[in-house]
Amino acid sequence: MRVSVQVEAFHLGAEAEGFAQANNSAGAIVTFTGIVRDAPQGGLVAMEIEHYPGMTLKALNEIAQTAMERWSLADALVIHRYGRLAPGEQIMMVATAARHRKDAFVAAEYLMDYLKSRAPFWKKEILNDGGAGWVAARDEDEDALTRW
Amino acid sequence: MRVSVQVEAFHLGAEAEGFAQANNSAGAIVTFTGIVRDAPQGGLVAMEIEHYPGMTLKALNEIAQTAMERWSLADALVIHRYGRLAPGEQIMMVATAARHRKDAFVAAEYLMDYLKSRAPFWKKEILNDGGAGWVAARDEDEDALTRW
Amino acid sequence: MEVLYFAWVRERIGLPRERVETRAITVADLVAELCSREDRYAAAFADLSAIRVALDQELSDFDAPLQGVREVAFFPPMTGG
Amino acid sequence: MEVLYFAWVRERIGLPRERVETRAITVADLVAELCSREDRYAAAFADLSAIRVALDQELSDFDAPLQGVREVAFFPPMTGG
């Protein structure tokens, strides 16, 4: 299990390949990668991601550890960036390795649902008209937690 | 959308990276990779994968096309190998790109459920005691289709 | 028509494909005709619930008519992924 | 204790962290004390349903006691992923 909170870009290809190779007796590997999308109204210049340094790693480790135990994962990986990202840049990824595909999928969805609403990150959209705004938490993201 | 049926190994890292780069306005990328596991009783020497050349690409294209439309995917990728594979080798992968994570996840699960039970592949386990046996379809894989 | 066999169906019948001249109306008729020819067919088709059929590369079933069909394939439930 | 602010809570209050000497019993008491000090706090804490709190880096709630707590953080609902 590895959790990383970092400013630097990560290399999805290298991470996915390394994770799969390290878990080649697992059977099923799922990855999720989040990419900075343009704002709904267009004109996104950058996404600024703030986090709570003292809490972030702890929260991510707890979330990943819970997933590891609940679905008997062979391995889990969480990488989340902070700082200023341009549209098209990769923000974060998770990877799960399990014996069967169901566990790998459901654990990856669990990680994502908890990262969305329980990991101390906040996103601010910087627009090309000089405007800026904090991304509001979506009710459906909070609701997604009720299924776990 | 790309579908490939091939003997050659694919490179998960390069495929995942290429897919994510090509879909960097999509927001959410999910990949699934299947790896040859040891037999339940141990002693797996190889997994021989047979397929139905006239039908395989057609079936995979139909499955991928259905997923593209049903979840408004930005893109989908399916790679499935056949021939003789050693334990630890990657058999197949799928990737999905969507605006939101839910669609990317559910479409990838749909692709996997249909690949398992509706794409004309058959697996034979070759064991180190000289034995060999065709992998039986699992009821739970067939049942998984009922949710779609 | 061309008749194709895959996986253990192929192994039991002993060949991957063959040309069959038949007047069978449905897939089930064709199976009955093959089984009446030789034991290896009867062995392969002993439990039809364990066998799937494709007509011209589309999944079908044993009731389906064969008229106009050029390629019939028999195989066990698929195990891709 | 150390009090930390993130995202628009930080922007409204105008600083990321500060040292606060208080006898507040609960988080809600602390919030009330801060709001009574200056308008910028009252503005930031105007709608508590939009604010989350962590005590010593664990998510908590406004009823929680502050005894023994060294670090309190206020922030909007998280938007990771």
XYZ file of C-alpha atoms in Angstrom:
458
model
C 0.000 0.000 0.000
C 1.358 3.407 -0.941
C -0.103 6.870 -0.442
C 1.485 9.998 -1.837
C 0.512 13.670 -1.614
C 2.669 15.681 -3.961
C 3.039 18.815 -6.049
C 4.879 17.039 -8.859
C 3.153 15.416 -11.808
C 3.011 11.626 -11.637
C 3.358 9.346 -14.646
C 0.189 7.296 -14.948
C 1.809 4.844 -17.369
C 4.786 4.147 -15.128
C 2.629 3.964 -11.992
C 0.057 1.615 -13.547
C 2.736 -0.617 -15.052
C 4.761 -0.748 -11.842
C 1.675 -1.468 -9.756
C 0.530 -4.262 -12.086
C 4.006 -5.823 -12.230
C 4.350 -5.714 -8.450
C 0.963 -7.439 -8.147
C 1.134 -9.917 -11.001
C -0.227 -12.719 -8.857
C -3.366 -10.730 -8.087
C -5.523 -11.373 -11.125
C -7.322 -8.048 -11.315
C -5.982 -4.492 -11.394
C -8.187 -1.397 -11.538
C -6.944 2.164 -11.898
C -8.787 5.444 -11.771
C -7.218 8.684 -12.954
C -8.716 12.128 -12.460
C -7.920 14.854 -14.973
C -8.481 18.622 -14.661
C -11.520 19.366 -16.812
C -12.479 22.732 -18.195
C -14.987 24.649 -16.056
C -18.671 24.056 -16.894
C -18.866 27.550 -18.423
C -15.456 27.177 -20.137
C -12.403 29.398 -19.808
C -10.535 27.510 -17.086
C -6.965 28.713 -16.815
C -5.917 26.645 -13.826
C -7.157 24.567 -10.938
C -5.572 25.443 -7.604
C -5.683 22.606 -5.134
C -5.218 23.433 -1.458
C -4.817 20.762 1.197
C -4.293 20.386 4.937
C -0.758 19.065 5.211
C -1.038 17.748 8.764
C -4.179 15.780 7.985
C -4.010 14.736 4.346
C -1.619 11.791 4.496
C -3.304 10.515 7.634
C -6.755 10.691 6.027
C -5.574 9.016 2.813
C -3.808 6.275 4.748
C -6.927 5.569 6.779
C -9.105 5.426 3.656
C -6.659 3.134 1.844
C -6.170 0.900 4.880
C -9.920 0.481 5.274
C -10.229 -0.498 1.604
C -7.334 -2.978 1.912
C -9.017 -4.772 4.788
C -12.613 -4.594 3.658
C -11.941 -6.150 0.232
C -8.845 -8.233 1.070
C -6.834 -6.280 -1.482
C -3.377 -7.453 -2.469
C -2.357 -3.799 -2.790
C -3.631 -0.252 -3.102
C -2.111 2.975 -4.383
C -3.282 6.555 -3.914
C -1.531 9.569 -5.446
C -3.040 13.038 -5.057
C -1.491 16.274 -6.228
C -1.934 19.771 -4.870
C -0.864 23.201 -6.103
C -1.666 24.796 -9.447
C -2.680 22.484 -12.301
C -3.570 23.287 -15.895
C -6.582 21.812 -17.732
C -5.714 18.352 -19.035
C -3.255 17.624 -16.216
C -3.724 14.538 -14.104
C -4.799 15.447 -10.546
C -4.821 12.074 -8.865
C -4.959 8.338 -9.325
C -5.865 5.272 -7.360
C -5.056 1.650 -8.136
C -6.310 -1.552 -6.555
C -5.153 -5.157 -6.914
C -7.385 -8.067 -5.955
C -7.960 -11.706 -6.716
C -11.274 -11.021 -8.460
C -12.446 -8.107 -10.561
C -15.450 -7.251 -8.385
C -13.283 -6.499 -5.367
C -10.806 -4.460 -7.406
C -13.618 -2.373 -8.915
C -15.606 -1.817 -5.759
C -12.516 -0.943 -3.700
C -11.437 1.615 -6.314
C -14.905 3.173 -6.229
C -14.790 3.258 -2.446
C -11.405 4.997 -2.527
C -12.735 7.568 -4.982
C -15.931 8.234 -3.041
C -13.964 8.816 0.152
C -11.239 10.866 -1.518
C -13.937 13.130 -2.951
C -15.601 13.914 0.361
C -13.317 12.903 3.226
C -9.804 13.843 2.160
C -8.895 17.455 3.009
C -8.484 18.924 -0.461
C -10.213 22.001 -1.854
C -10.264 23.082 -5.479
C -10.398 26.620 -6.811
C -11.073 27.341 -10.457
C -9.124 30.234 -11.970
C -10.883 31.590 -15.062
C -9.550 33.562 -18.030
C -11.951 36.452 -17.329
C -10.137 37.104 -14.070
C -12.789 35.338 -12.028
C -12.123 32.532 -9.579
C -14.289 30.303 -7.466
C -14.078 27.435 -5.054
C -15.564 24.230 -6.407
C -18.609 23.406 -4.286
C -19.004 19.922 -2.878
C -21.750 18.127 -4.754
C -24.627 16.573 -2.843
C -24.280 13.440 -4.946
C -20.679 13.038 -3.773
C -21.769 13.201 -0.152
C -24.683 10.872 -0.909
C -22.291 8.391 -2.532
C -20.840 7.660 0.915
C -24.126 6.297 2.209
C -23.750 3.112 0.192
C -20.608 2.037 2.071
C -12.775 3.563 -29.603
C -10.234 0.824 -30.253
C -10.564 -2.942 -30.004
C -7.645 -5.310 -30.477
C -7.383 -9.105 -30.414
C -3.766 -10.116 -30.441
C -1.160 -12.746 -29.565
C 1.473 -10.195 -28.599
C 1.871 -8.790 -25.110
C 0.577 -5.257 -24.687
C 2.207 -2.642 -22.501
C -0.298 -1.547 -19.868
C 1.733 1.523 -18.954
C 1.988 2.786 -22.521
C -1.654 1.973 -23.265
C -2.974 3.633 -20.109
C -0.808 6.712 -20.602
C -1.707 7.020 -24.290
C -5.395 6.586 -23.556
C -5.368 9.190 -20.768
C -3.395 11.691 -22.879
C -5.724 11.234 -25.833
C -8.692 11.866 -23.521
C -7.328 14.606 -21.298
C -10.535 16.609 -21.559
C -12.586 13.715 -20.214
C -12.126 14.094 -16.463
C -12.248 10.427 -15.480
C -10.252 7.456 -16.775
C -10.735 3.896 -15.522
C -8.641 0.913 -16.545
C -9.012 -2.754 -15.757
C -6.220 -5.244 -16.361
C -6.558 -9.002 -16.114
C -3.512 -11.060 -15.163
C -3.001 -14.846 -15.459
C -3.353 -16.188 -11.909
C -2.065 -19.503 -10.673
C -4.650 -22.315 -10.700
C -6.720 -22.682 -7.486
C -4.802 -25.892 -6.668
C -1.455 -24.358 -7.742
C 1.006 -25.622 -10.343
C -0.145 -23.605 -13.340
C 2.411 -23.773 -16.153
C 0.449 -21.850 -18.750
C -2.957 -20.571 -19.719
C -3.920 -21.354 -23.305
C -6.518 -18.974 -24.669
C -8.473 -20.048 -27.719
C -10.807 -17.736 -29.592
C -13.132 -17.670 -32.596
C -11.320 -15.428 -35.072
C -14.348 -14.712 -37.280
C -16.466 -13.626 -34.352
C -14.172 -12.143 -31.712
C -13.531 -8.672 -33.103
C -17.181 -8.337 -34.066
C -18.340 -9.297 -30.560
C -15.831 -6.975 -28.862
C -16.772 -4.086 -31.137
C -20.445 -4.554 -30.372
C -19.797 -4.671 -26.624
C -17.588 -1.574 -26.737
C -19.988 0.327 -28.981
C -22.876 -0.402 -26.648
C -20.851 0.881 -23.687
C -19.848 4.038 -25.590
C -23.467 4.916 -26.290
C -25.021 3.838 -23.036
C -22.685 5.921 -20.845
C -21.800 8.697 -23.317
C -18.138 7.729 -23.091
C -15.500 9.954 -24.613
C -13.538 6.818 -25.515
C -13.163 3.109 -24.849
C -10.329 0.645 -25.346
C -10.393 -3.160 -25.309
C -7.310 -5.336 -25.761
C -7.586 -9.115 -25.417
C -4.796 -11.608 -26.029
C -5.018 -15.221 -27.100
C -2.478 -18.036 -27.358
C -0.246 -19.384 -24.599
C 0.353 -17.139 -21.574
C 2.467 -17.727 -18.490
C 1.285 -16.966 -14.925
C 1.764 -13.290 -14.187
C 1.272 -12.217 -17.800
C -1.387 -9.661 -18.632
C -4.295 -11.257 -20.558
C -6.426 -8.267 -21.339
C -7.303 -4.711 -20.473
C -10.128 -2.262 -20.914
C -10.100 1.493 -20.481
C -12.942 3.992 -20.371
C -12.974 7.784 -20.485
C -15.969 9.777 -19.296
C -16.899 13.165 -17.920
C -17.710 11.755 -14.474
C -16.204 8.914 -12.507
C -19.447 6.959 -12.110
C -19.850 6.517 -15.859
C -16.210 5.552 -16.339
C -16.452 2.934 -13.575
C -19.783 1.445 -14.552
C -18.873 1.272 -18.240
C -15.619 -0.532 -17.413
C -17.547 -3.034 -15.277
C -20.034 -3.524 -18.091
C -17.222 -4.192 -20.559
C -15.688 -6.731 -18.189
C -18.957 -8.519 -17.465
C -19.671 -8.877 -21.178
C -16.116 -9.838 -22.080
C -16.280 -12.590 -19.464
C -19.424 -14.219 -20.797
C -20.171 -12.941 -24.302
C -16.810 -12.697 -26.067
C -15.730 -15.976 -27.714
C -12.661 -16.839 -25.668
C -11.951 -20.089 -23.846
C -9.195 -20.703 -21.329
C -7.345 -23.944 -20.714
C -5.099 -24.397 -17.701
C -1.917 -26.408 -18.292
C -0.583 -27.838 -15.031
C 2.903 -28.978 -14.053
C 1.669 -32.491 -13.229
C 0.830 -33.005 -16.903
C -2.859 -32.297 -16.341
C -4.898 -29.725 -18.186
C -8.454 -28.497 -17.975
C -10.788 -25.992 -19.519
C -11.771 -23.205 -17.157
C -15.501 -23.556 -16.493
C -17.735 -20.544 -16.837
C -18.821 -19.389 -13.396
C -22.492 -18.969 -12.618
C -21.722 -15.654 -10.980
C -20.236 -14.365 -14.239
C -23.397 -15.256 -16.115
C -25.499 -13.804 -13.308
C -23.514 -10.575 -13.490
C -25.119 -9.863 -16.872
C -28.596 -9.664 -15.398
C -27.871 -6.298 -13.815
C -27.375 -4.609 -17.182
C -22.334 -25.304 -44.437
C -19.227 -24.824 -42.350
C -19.434 -26.204 -38.838
C -16.863 -25.015 -36.286
C -16.001 -26.396 -32.860
C -14.096 -24.724 -30.059
C -12.488 -25.657 -26.729
C -13.570 -29.044 -25.326
C -16.256 -29.427 -28.008
C -13.438 -29.333 -30.562
C -11.377 -31.766 -28.518
C -14.209 -34.292 -28.151
C -15.167 -34.175 -31.811
C -11.523 -34.225 -32.797
C -11.462 -31.462 -35.351
C -11.829 -27.667 -35.408
C -14.110 -27.396 -38.438
C -15.730 -29.392 -41.173
C -18.023 -28.945 -44.131
C -21.432 -30.543 -43.510
C -24.090 -31.175 -46.136
C -27.405 -31.243 -44.352
C -31.096 -30.588 -44.770
C -31.547 -29.900 -41.055
C -34.150 -27.203 -40.447
C -32.930 -26.026 -37.043
C -29.732 -26.137 -35.040
C -31.255 -28.883 -32.885
C -31.920 -30.936 -36.024
C -28.300 -30.514 -37.094
C -27.078 -31.613 -33.664
C -29.330 -34.712 -33.806
C -28.034 -35.530 -37.279
C -24.400 -35.223 -36.188
C -25.007 -37.303 -33.036
C -26.545 -40.089 -35.134
C -23.415 -40.253 -37.261
C -20.701 -41.032 -34.747
C -20.219 -41.487 -31.023
C -17.765 -38.598 -30.745
C -20.549 -36.174 -31.668
C -22.930 -37.807 -29.222
C -20.222 -37.460 -26.566
C -19.634 -33.802 -27.384
C -23.326 -32.916 -27.481
C -24.403 -35.109 -24.542
C -25.361 -32.086 -22.418
C -26.698 -29.285 -24.594
C -27.095 -27.001 -21.587
C -23.288 -26.847 -21.538
C -23.051 -25.787 -25.175
C -23.568 -22.465 -26.924
C -24.146 -21.921 -30.620
C -23.362 -19.066 -32.986
C -24.854 -18.681 -36.463
C -22.751 -16.650 -38.862
C -20.796 -15.359 -35.854
C -23.794 -14.190 -33.864
C -24.894 -15.946 -30.669
C -28.096 -17.884 -31.263
C -29.926 -20.878 -29.839
C -30.840 -24.458 -30.696
C -34.330 -23.583 -31.943
C -32.996 -21.196 -34.555
C -33.560 -22.029 -38.241
C -30.527 -22.783 -40.403
C -31.912 -21.422 -43.662
C -29.375 -19.126 -45.285
C -26.791 -19.768 -42.572
C -23.278 -20.385 -43.850
C -21.362 -20.935 -40.625
C -22.454 -22.712 -37.448
C -20.177 -22.781 -34.407
C -20.516 -24.882 -31.242
C -18.596 -24.141 -28.079
C -18.801 -24.174 -24.276
C -19.874 -21.060 -22.362
C -17.289 -18.373 -23.021
C -14.613 -17.514 -20.478
C -13.004 -14.298 -21.650
C -11.599 -11.504 -19.567
C -4.535 26.282 20.684
C -3.729 26.512 16.999
C -6.698 27.368 14.794
C -6.366 26.694 11.052
C -8.542 27.874 8.184
C -8.712 26.498 4.639
C -10.183 27.465 1.274
C -12.843 30.203 1.421
C -12.915 30.100 5.223
C -9.251 31.097 5.106
C -9.984 33.789 2.521
C -12.842 35.314 4.501
C -10.948 35.357 7.775
C -7.848 36.545 5.982
C -5.250 34.250 7.468
C -4.369 30.565 7.304
C -3.760 29.979 10.992
C -3.526 31.741 14.307
C -2.907 31.007 17.956
C -6.071 31.438 20.041
C -6.225 31.571 23.825
C -9.694 30.474 24.843
C -11.703 28.833 27.584
C -14.331 27.616 25.130
C -15.702 24.235 26.133
C -16.897 23.072 22.729
C -16.147 23.863 19.098
C -19.445 25.786 18.934
C -18.330 27.907 21.895
C -15.055 28.685 20.134
C -16.902 29.701 16.967
C -19.195 31.986 18.971
C -16.188 33.544 20.690
C -14.424 34.193 17.372
C -17.584 35.634 15.780
C -17.978 38.062 18.661
C -14.465 39.377 18.090
C -14.595 40.613 14.508
C -16.973 40.754 11.554
C -14.680 38.690 9.326
C -15.214 35.708 11.608
C -18.957 36.270 11.669
C -18.869 36.402 7.849
C -16.880 33.191 7.604
C -19.025 31.310 10.097
C -22.373 32.732 8.987
C -23.614 29.348 7.753
C -22.216 26.562 9.904
C -23.883 23.911 7.741
C -21.307 24.832 5.067
C -18.354 24.343 7.403
C -16.559 21.256 8.608
C -14.240 20.989 11.580
C -11.287 18.775 12.396
C -9.789 18.377 15.871
C -6.145 17.349 15.912
C -6.533 16.331 12.244
C -9.572 14.132 12.723
C -12.984 15.118 11.403
C -15.273 16.089 14.257
C -18.346 18.236 14.865
C -19.405 21.445 16.540
C -20.623 19.740 19.704
C -17.251 18.159 20.384
C -15.340 19.223 23.524
C -12.059 21.056 23.095
C -10.361 19.734 26.211
C -6.895 18.469 25.345
C -7.192 19.560 21.730
C -4.139 21.291 20.316
C -5.226 22.007 16.761
C -8.654 23.015 15.447
C -9.245 23.388 11.683
C -12.240 24.934 9.923
C -12.915 24.419 6.216
C -15.682 23.924 3.625
C -16.804 20.439 2.614
C -13.848 18.719 0.993
C -13.568 18.386 -2.782
C -10.760 15.943 -3.430
C -10.431 13.419 -6.211
